[in-house]
Amino acid sequence: LYKISKNGIMDGIKILKNRKIYISFVVVLVITVLFSPIRGRFNLHYQIGKPWVYETFIAPIDFPILKTDEELLEERREKASLMVKYYNLNDNVESIQSAKLAEAFTGSTLSSDYQAGLYQHFASLYERGIISEYANGVGEKGMIIIEKNKRAVQVPEKEVFDVEYALDFLKYRMSADFPAADNDSLFNAYRVEEYIVPNLIYDEKKTEQLNLQAVNYISPTKGMVYTGEIIVSEGEIVTAEVYQLLESYRQEFENSITRSSHLGGLVLG
């Protein structure tokens, strides 16, 4: 009985020691959190065009440089103006229109060389892709996205044709290959223009989703300030650039306080 009691006492002492160690650790952690240098309010006052009235301010930590509201708004406007259109490739269009063109030439007196040349250039139009019309004038085209076989690829809009340019290009190639032929009259007689239709179909829903994501997902930062860098010197006039550096630090400072508060709540709670 005495041996059991002694062991029980020793176990109790060990438990108390472990509790003391744990309690000491918690107390130190709480004190560290609650009385950390980042506690308190950012009470420095400054204005653009006014001198910095405090000692030279050197960055005590690394922090990101925030973009101004004006910069963010301008980026959103720029991205909104550079809307990228989304197209789905319809593989059936070329085969359908090629069959119609071949039917139009049934019984024709045109040479086989001319017909073969026309078929070849006709197919090349659809291989590059045809849209209904360019978003801007020729030479002012941006980027588009083409989905083919469930794979989306971004390409310059100038690499595809619109209907009008496709017809002009086809006439140009046929005139170069067959300069003696009256290509304008032949194209009208066989209604070639009717067989040049878009095989890249505009997807309005995906275009809206894509551009909405591009506008919304704009980085709020534009660089970093690293520990030890001078942000502003004593007596220096606060410029718009310096003001934004100070605002960026203030935001990081307040975020640090918030994170510390959450950590303190976890320790105490």
mmCIF file with all atom_site columns, N, CA, C and O in Angstrom, residues 43-63:
data_model
loop_
_atom_site.group_PDB
_atom_site.id
_atom_site.type_symbol
_atom_site.label_atom_id
_atom_site.label_alt_id
_atom_site.label_comp_id
_atom_site.label_asym_id
_atom_site.label_entity_id
_atom_site.label_seq_id
_atom_site.pdbx_PDB_ins_code
_atom_site.Cartn_x
_atom_site.Cartn_y
_atom_site.Cartn_z
_atom_site.occupancy
_atom_site.B_iso_or_equiv
_atom_site.pdbx_formal_charge
_atom_site.auth_seq_id
_atom_site.auth_comp_id
_atom_site.auth_asym_id
_atom_site.auth_atom_id
_atom_site.pdbx_PDB_model_num
ATOM 1  N N  . ASN A 1 43 ? -0.287 55.405 -35.947 1.00 0.00 ? 43 ASN A N  1
ATOM 2  C CA . ASN A 1 43 ? -0.685 56.784 -35.662 1.00 0.00 ? 43 ASN A CA 1
ATOM 3  C C  . ASN A 1 43 ? 0.152  57.844 -36.372 1.00 0.00 ? 43 ASN A C  1
ATOM 4  O O  . ASN A 1 43 ? 0.122  59.009 -35.995 1.00 0.00 ? 43 ASN A O  1
ATOM 5  N N  . LEU A 1 44 ? 0.923  57.451 -37.362 1.00 0.00 ? 44 LEU A N  1
ATOM 6  C CA . LEU A 1 44 ? 1.697  58.435 -38.112 1.00 0.00 ? 44 LEU A CA 1
ATOM 7  C C  . LEU A 1 44 ? 0.781  59.166 -39.091 1.00 0.00 ? 44 LEU A C  1
ATOM 8  O O  . LEU A 1 44 ? -0.041 58.545 -39.760 1.00 0.00 ? 44 LEU A O  1
ATOM 9  N N  . HIS A 1 45 ? 0.939  60.474 -39.161 1.00 0.00 ? 45 HIS A N  1
ATOM 10 C CA . HIS A 1 45 ? 0.087  61.284 -40.030 1.00 0.00 ? 45 HIS A CA 1
ATOM 11 C C  . HIS A 1 45 ? 0.925  61.885 -41.151 1.00 0.00 ? 45 HIS A C  1
ATOM 12 O O  . HIS A 1 45 ? 2.027  62.389 -40.918 1.00 0.00 ? 45 HIS A O  1
ATOM 13 N N  . TYR A 1 46 ? 0.378  61.867 -42.361 1.00 0.00 ? 46 TYR A N  1
ATOM 14 C CA . TYR A 1 46 ? 1.122  62.361 -43.516 1.00 0.00 ? 46 TYR A CA 1
ATOM 15 C C  . TYR A 1 46 ? 0.140  62.737 -44.622 1.00 0.00 ? 46 TYR A C  1
ATOM 16 O O  . TYR A 1 46 ? -0.981 62.224 -44.694 1.00 0.00 ? 46 TYR A O  1
ATOM 17 N N  . GLN A 1 47 ? 0.580  63.665 -45.460 1.00 0.00 ? 47 GLN A N  1
ATOM 18 C CA . GLN A 1 47 ? -0.229 64.124 -46.585 1.00 0.00 ? 47 GLN A CA 1
ATOM 19 C C  . GLN A 1 47 ? 0.659  64.343 -47.802 1.00 0.00 ? 47 GLN A C  1
ATOM 20 O O  . GLN A 1 47 ? 1.836  64.695 -47.662 1.00 0.00 ? 47 GLN A O  1
ATOM 21 N N  . ILE A 1 48 ? 0.078  64.153 -48.960 1.00 0.00 ? 48 ILE A N  1
ATOM 22 C CA . ILE A 1 48 ? 0.818  64.431 -50.195 1.00 0.00 ? 48 ILE A CA 1
ATOM 23 C C  . ILE A 1 48 ? 1.121  65.924 -50.267 1.00 0.00 ? 48 ILE A C  1
ATOM 24 O O  . ILE A 1 48 ? 0.251  66.762 -50.043 1.00 0.00 ? 48 ILE A O  1
ATOM 25 N N  . GLY A 1 49 ? 2.374  66.248 -50.566 1.00 0.00 ? 49 GLY A N  1
ATOM 26 C CA . GLY A 1 49 ? 2.776  67.640 -50.690 1.00 0.00 ? 49 GLY A CA 1
ATOM 27 C C  . GLY A 1 49 ? 3.265  68.263 -49.399 1.00 0.00 ? 49 GLY A C  1
ATOM 28 O O  . GLY A 1 49 ? 3.759  69.391 -49.407 1.00 0.00 ? 49 GLY A O  1
ATOM 29 N N  . LYS A 1 50 ? 3.161  67.520 -48.301 1.00 0.00 ? 50 LYS A N  1
ATOM 30 C CA . LYS A 1 50 ? 3.613  68.008 -46.995 1.00 0.00 ? 50 LYS A CA 1
ATOM 31 C C  . LYS A 1 50 ? 4.907  67.279 -46.609 1.00 0.00 ? 50 LYS A C  1
ATOM 32 O O  . LYS A 1 50 ? 5.139  66.150 -47.024 1.00 0.00 ? 50 LYS A O  1
ATOM 33 N N  . PRO A 1 51 ? 5.755  67.930 -45.798 1.00 0.00 ? 51 PRO A N  1
ATOM 34 C CA . PRO A 1 51 ? 7.005  67.268 -45.394 1.00 0.00 ? 51 PRO A CA 1
ATOM 35 C C  . PRO A 1 51 ? 6.754  66.158 -44.381 1.00 0.00 ? 51 PRO A C  1
ATOM 36 O O  . PRO A 1 51 ? 5.796  66.210 -43.606 1.00 0.00 ? 51 PRO A O  1
ATOM 37 N N  . TRP A 1 52 ? 7.641  65.175 -44.398 1.00 0.00 ? 52 TRP A N  1
ATOM 38 C CA . TRP A 1 52 ? 7.597  64.079 -43.435 1.00 0.00 ? 52 TRP A CA 1
ATOM 39 C C  . TRP A 1 52 ? 8.202  64.590 -42.133 1.00 0.00 ? 52 TRP A C  1
ATOM 40 O O  . TRP A 1 52 ? 9.382  64.937 -42.089 1.00 0.00 ? 52 TRP A O  1
ATOM 41 N N  . VAL A 1 53 ? 7.382  64.662 -41.078 1.00 0.00 ? 53 VAL A N  1
ATOM 42 C CA . VAL A 1 53 ? 7.797  65.323 -39.839 1.00 0.00 ? 53 VAL A CA 1
ATOM 43 C C  . VAL A 1 53 ? 8.432  64.362 -38.839 1.00 0.00 ? 53 VAL A C  1
ATOM 44 O O  . VAL A 1 53 ? 8.818  64.795 -37.745 1.00 0.00 ? 53 VAL A O  1
ATOM 45 N N  . TYR A 1 54 ? 8.550  63.121 -39.195 1.00 0.00 ? 54 TYR A N  1
ATOM 46 C CA . TYR A 1 54 ? 9.111  62.134 -38.286 1.00 0.00 ? 54 TYR A CA 1
ATOM 47 C C  . TYR A 1 54 ? 10.542 61.792 -38.710 1.00 0.00 ? 54 TYR A C  1
ATOM 48 O O  . TYR A 1 54 ? 11.042 62.298 -39.721 1.00 0.00 ? 54 TYR A O  1
ATOM 49 N N  . GLU A 1 55 ? 11.171 60.932 -37.926 1.00 0.00 ? 55 GLU A N  1
ATOM 50 C CA . GLU A 1 55 ? 12.504 60.463 -38.292 1.00 0.00 ? 55 GLU A CA 1
ATOM 51 C C  . GLU A 1 55 ? 12.428 59.652 -39.590 1.00 0.00 ? 55 GLU A C  1
ATOM 52 O O  . GLU A 1 55 ? 11.360 59.195 -39.989 1.00 0.00 ? 55 GLU A O  1
ATOM 53 N N  . THR A 1 56 ? 13.569 59.502 -40.231 1.00 0.00 ? 56 THR A N  1
ATOM 54 C CA . THR A 1 56 ? 13.627 58.705 -41.456 1.00 0.00 ? 56 THR A CA 1
ATOM 55 C C  . THR A 1 56 ? 13.005 57.334 -41.206 1.00 0.00 ? 56 THR A C  1
ATOM 56 O O  . THR A 1 56 ? 13.344 56.647 -40.238 1.00 0.00 ? 56 THR A O  1
ATOM 57 N N  . PHE A 1 57 ? 12.066 56.991 -42.076 1.00 0.00 ? 57 PHE A N  1
ATOM 58 C CA . PHE A 1 57 ? 11.309 55.760 -41.880 1.00 0.00 ? 57 PHE A CA 1
ATOM 59 C C  . PHE A 1 57 ? 11.903 54.666 -42.761 1.00 0.00 ? 57 PHE A C  1
ATOM 60 O O  . PHE A 1 57 ? 11.897 54.759 -43.977 1.00 0.00 ? 57 PHE A O  1
ATOM 61 N N  . ILE A 1 58 ? 12.442 53.643 -42.103 1.00 0.00 ? 58 ILE A N  1
ATOM 62 C CA . ILE A 1 58 ? 13.049 52.501 -42.791 1.00 0.00 ? 58 ILE A CA 1
ATOM 63 C C  . ILE A 1 58 ? 12.131 51.297 -42.624 1.00 0.00 ? 58 ILE A C  1
ATOM 64 O O  . ILE A 1 58 ? 11.641 51.026 -41.525 1.00 0.00 ? 58 ILE A O  1
ATOM 65 N N  . ALA A 1 59 ? 11.895 50.591 -43.710 1.00 0.00 ? 59 ALA A N  1
ATOM 66 C CA . ALA A 1 59 ? 10.975 49.446 -43.678 1.00 0.00 ? 59 ALA A CA 1
ATOM 67 C C  . ALA A 1 59 ? 11.447 48.407 -42.661 1.00 0.00 ? 59 ALA A C  1
ATOM 68 O O  . ALA A 1 59 ? 12.546 47.863 -42.814 1.00 0.00 ? 59 ALA A O  1
ATOM 69 N N  . PRO A 1 60 ? 10.630 48.110 -41.638 1.00 0.00 ? 60 PRO A N  1
ATOM 70 C CA . PRO A 1 60 ? 11.021 47.118 -40.642 1.00 0.00 ? 60 PRO A CA 1
ATOM 71 C C  . PRO A 1 60 ? 10.729 45.679 -41.083 1.00 0.00 ? 60 PRO A C  1
ATOM 72 O O  . PRO A 1 60 ? 11.206 44.731 -40.481 1.00 0.00 ? 60 PRO A O  1
ATOM 73 N N  . ILE A 1 61 ? 9.921  45.550 -42.130 1.00 0.00 ? 61 ILE A N  1
ATOM 74 C CA . ILE A 1 61 ? 9.529  44.231 -42.641 1.00 0.00 ? 61 ILE A CA 1
ATOM 75 C C  . ILE A 1 61 ? 9.411  44.303 -44.155 1.00 0.00 ? 61 ILE A C  1
ATOM 76 O O  . ILE A 1 61 ? 9.393  45.389 -44.745 1.00 0.00 ? 61 ILE A O  1
ATOM 77 N N  . ASP A 1 62 ? 9.319  43.145 -44.792 1.00 0.00 ? 62 ASP A N  1
ATOM 78 C CA . ASP A 1 62 ? 8.979  43.107 -46.213 1.00 0.00 ? 62 ASP A CA 1
ATOM 79 C C  . ASP A 1 62 ? 7.478  43.310 -46.351 1.00 0.00 ? 62 ASP A C  1
ATOM 80 O O  . ASP A 1 62 ? 6.695  42.755 -45.576 1.00 0.00 ? 62 ASP A O  1
ATOM 81 N N  . PHE A 1 63 ? 7.054  44.084 -47.348 1.00 0.00 ? 63 PHE A N  1
ATOM 82 C CA . PHE A 1 63 ? 5.618  44.234 -47.574 1.00 0.00 ? 63 PHE A CA 1
ATOM 83 C C  . PHE A 1 63 ? 5.355  44.584 -49.042 1.00 0.00 ? 63 PHE A C  1
ATOM 84 O O  . PHE A 1 63 ? 6.193  45.193 -49.711 1.00 0.00 ? 63 PHE A O  1
#
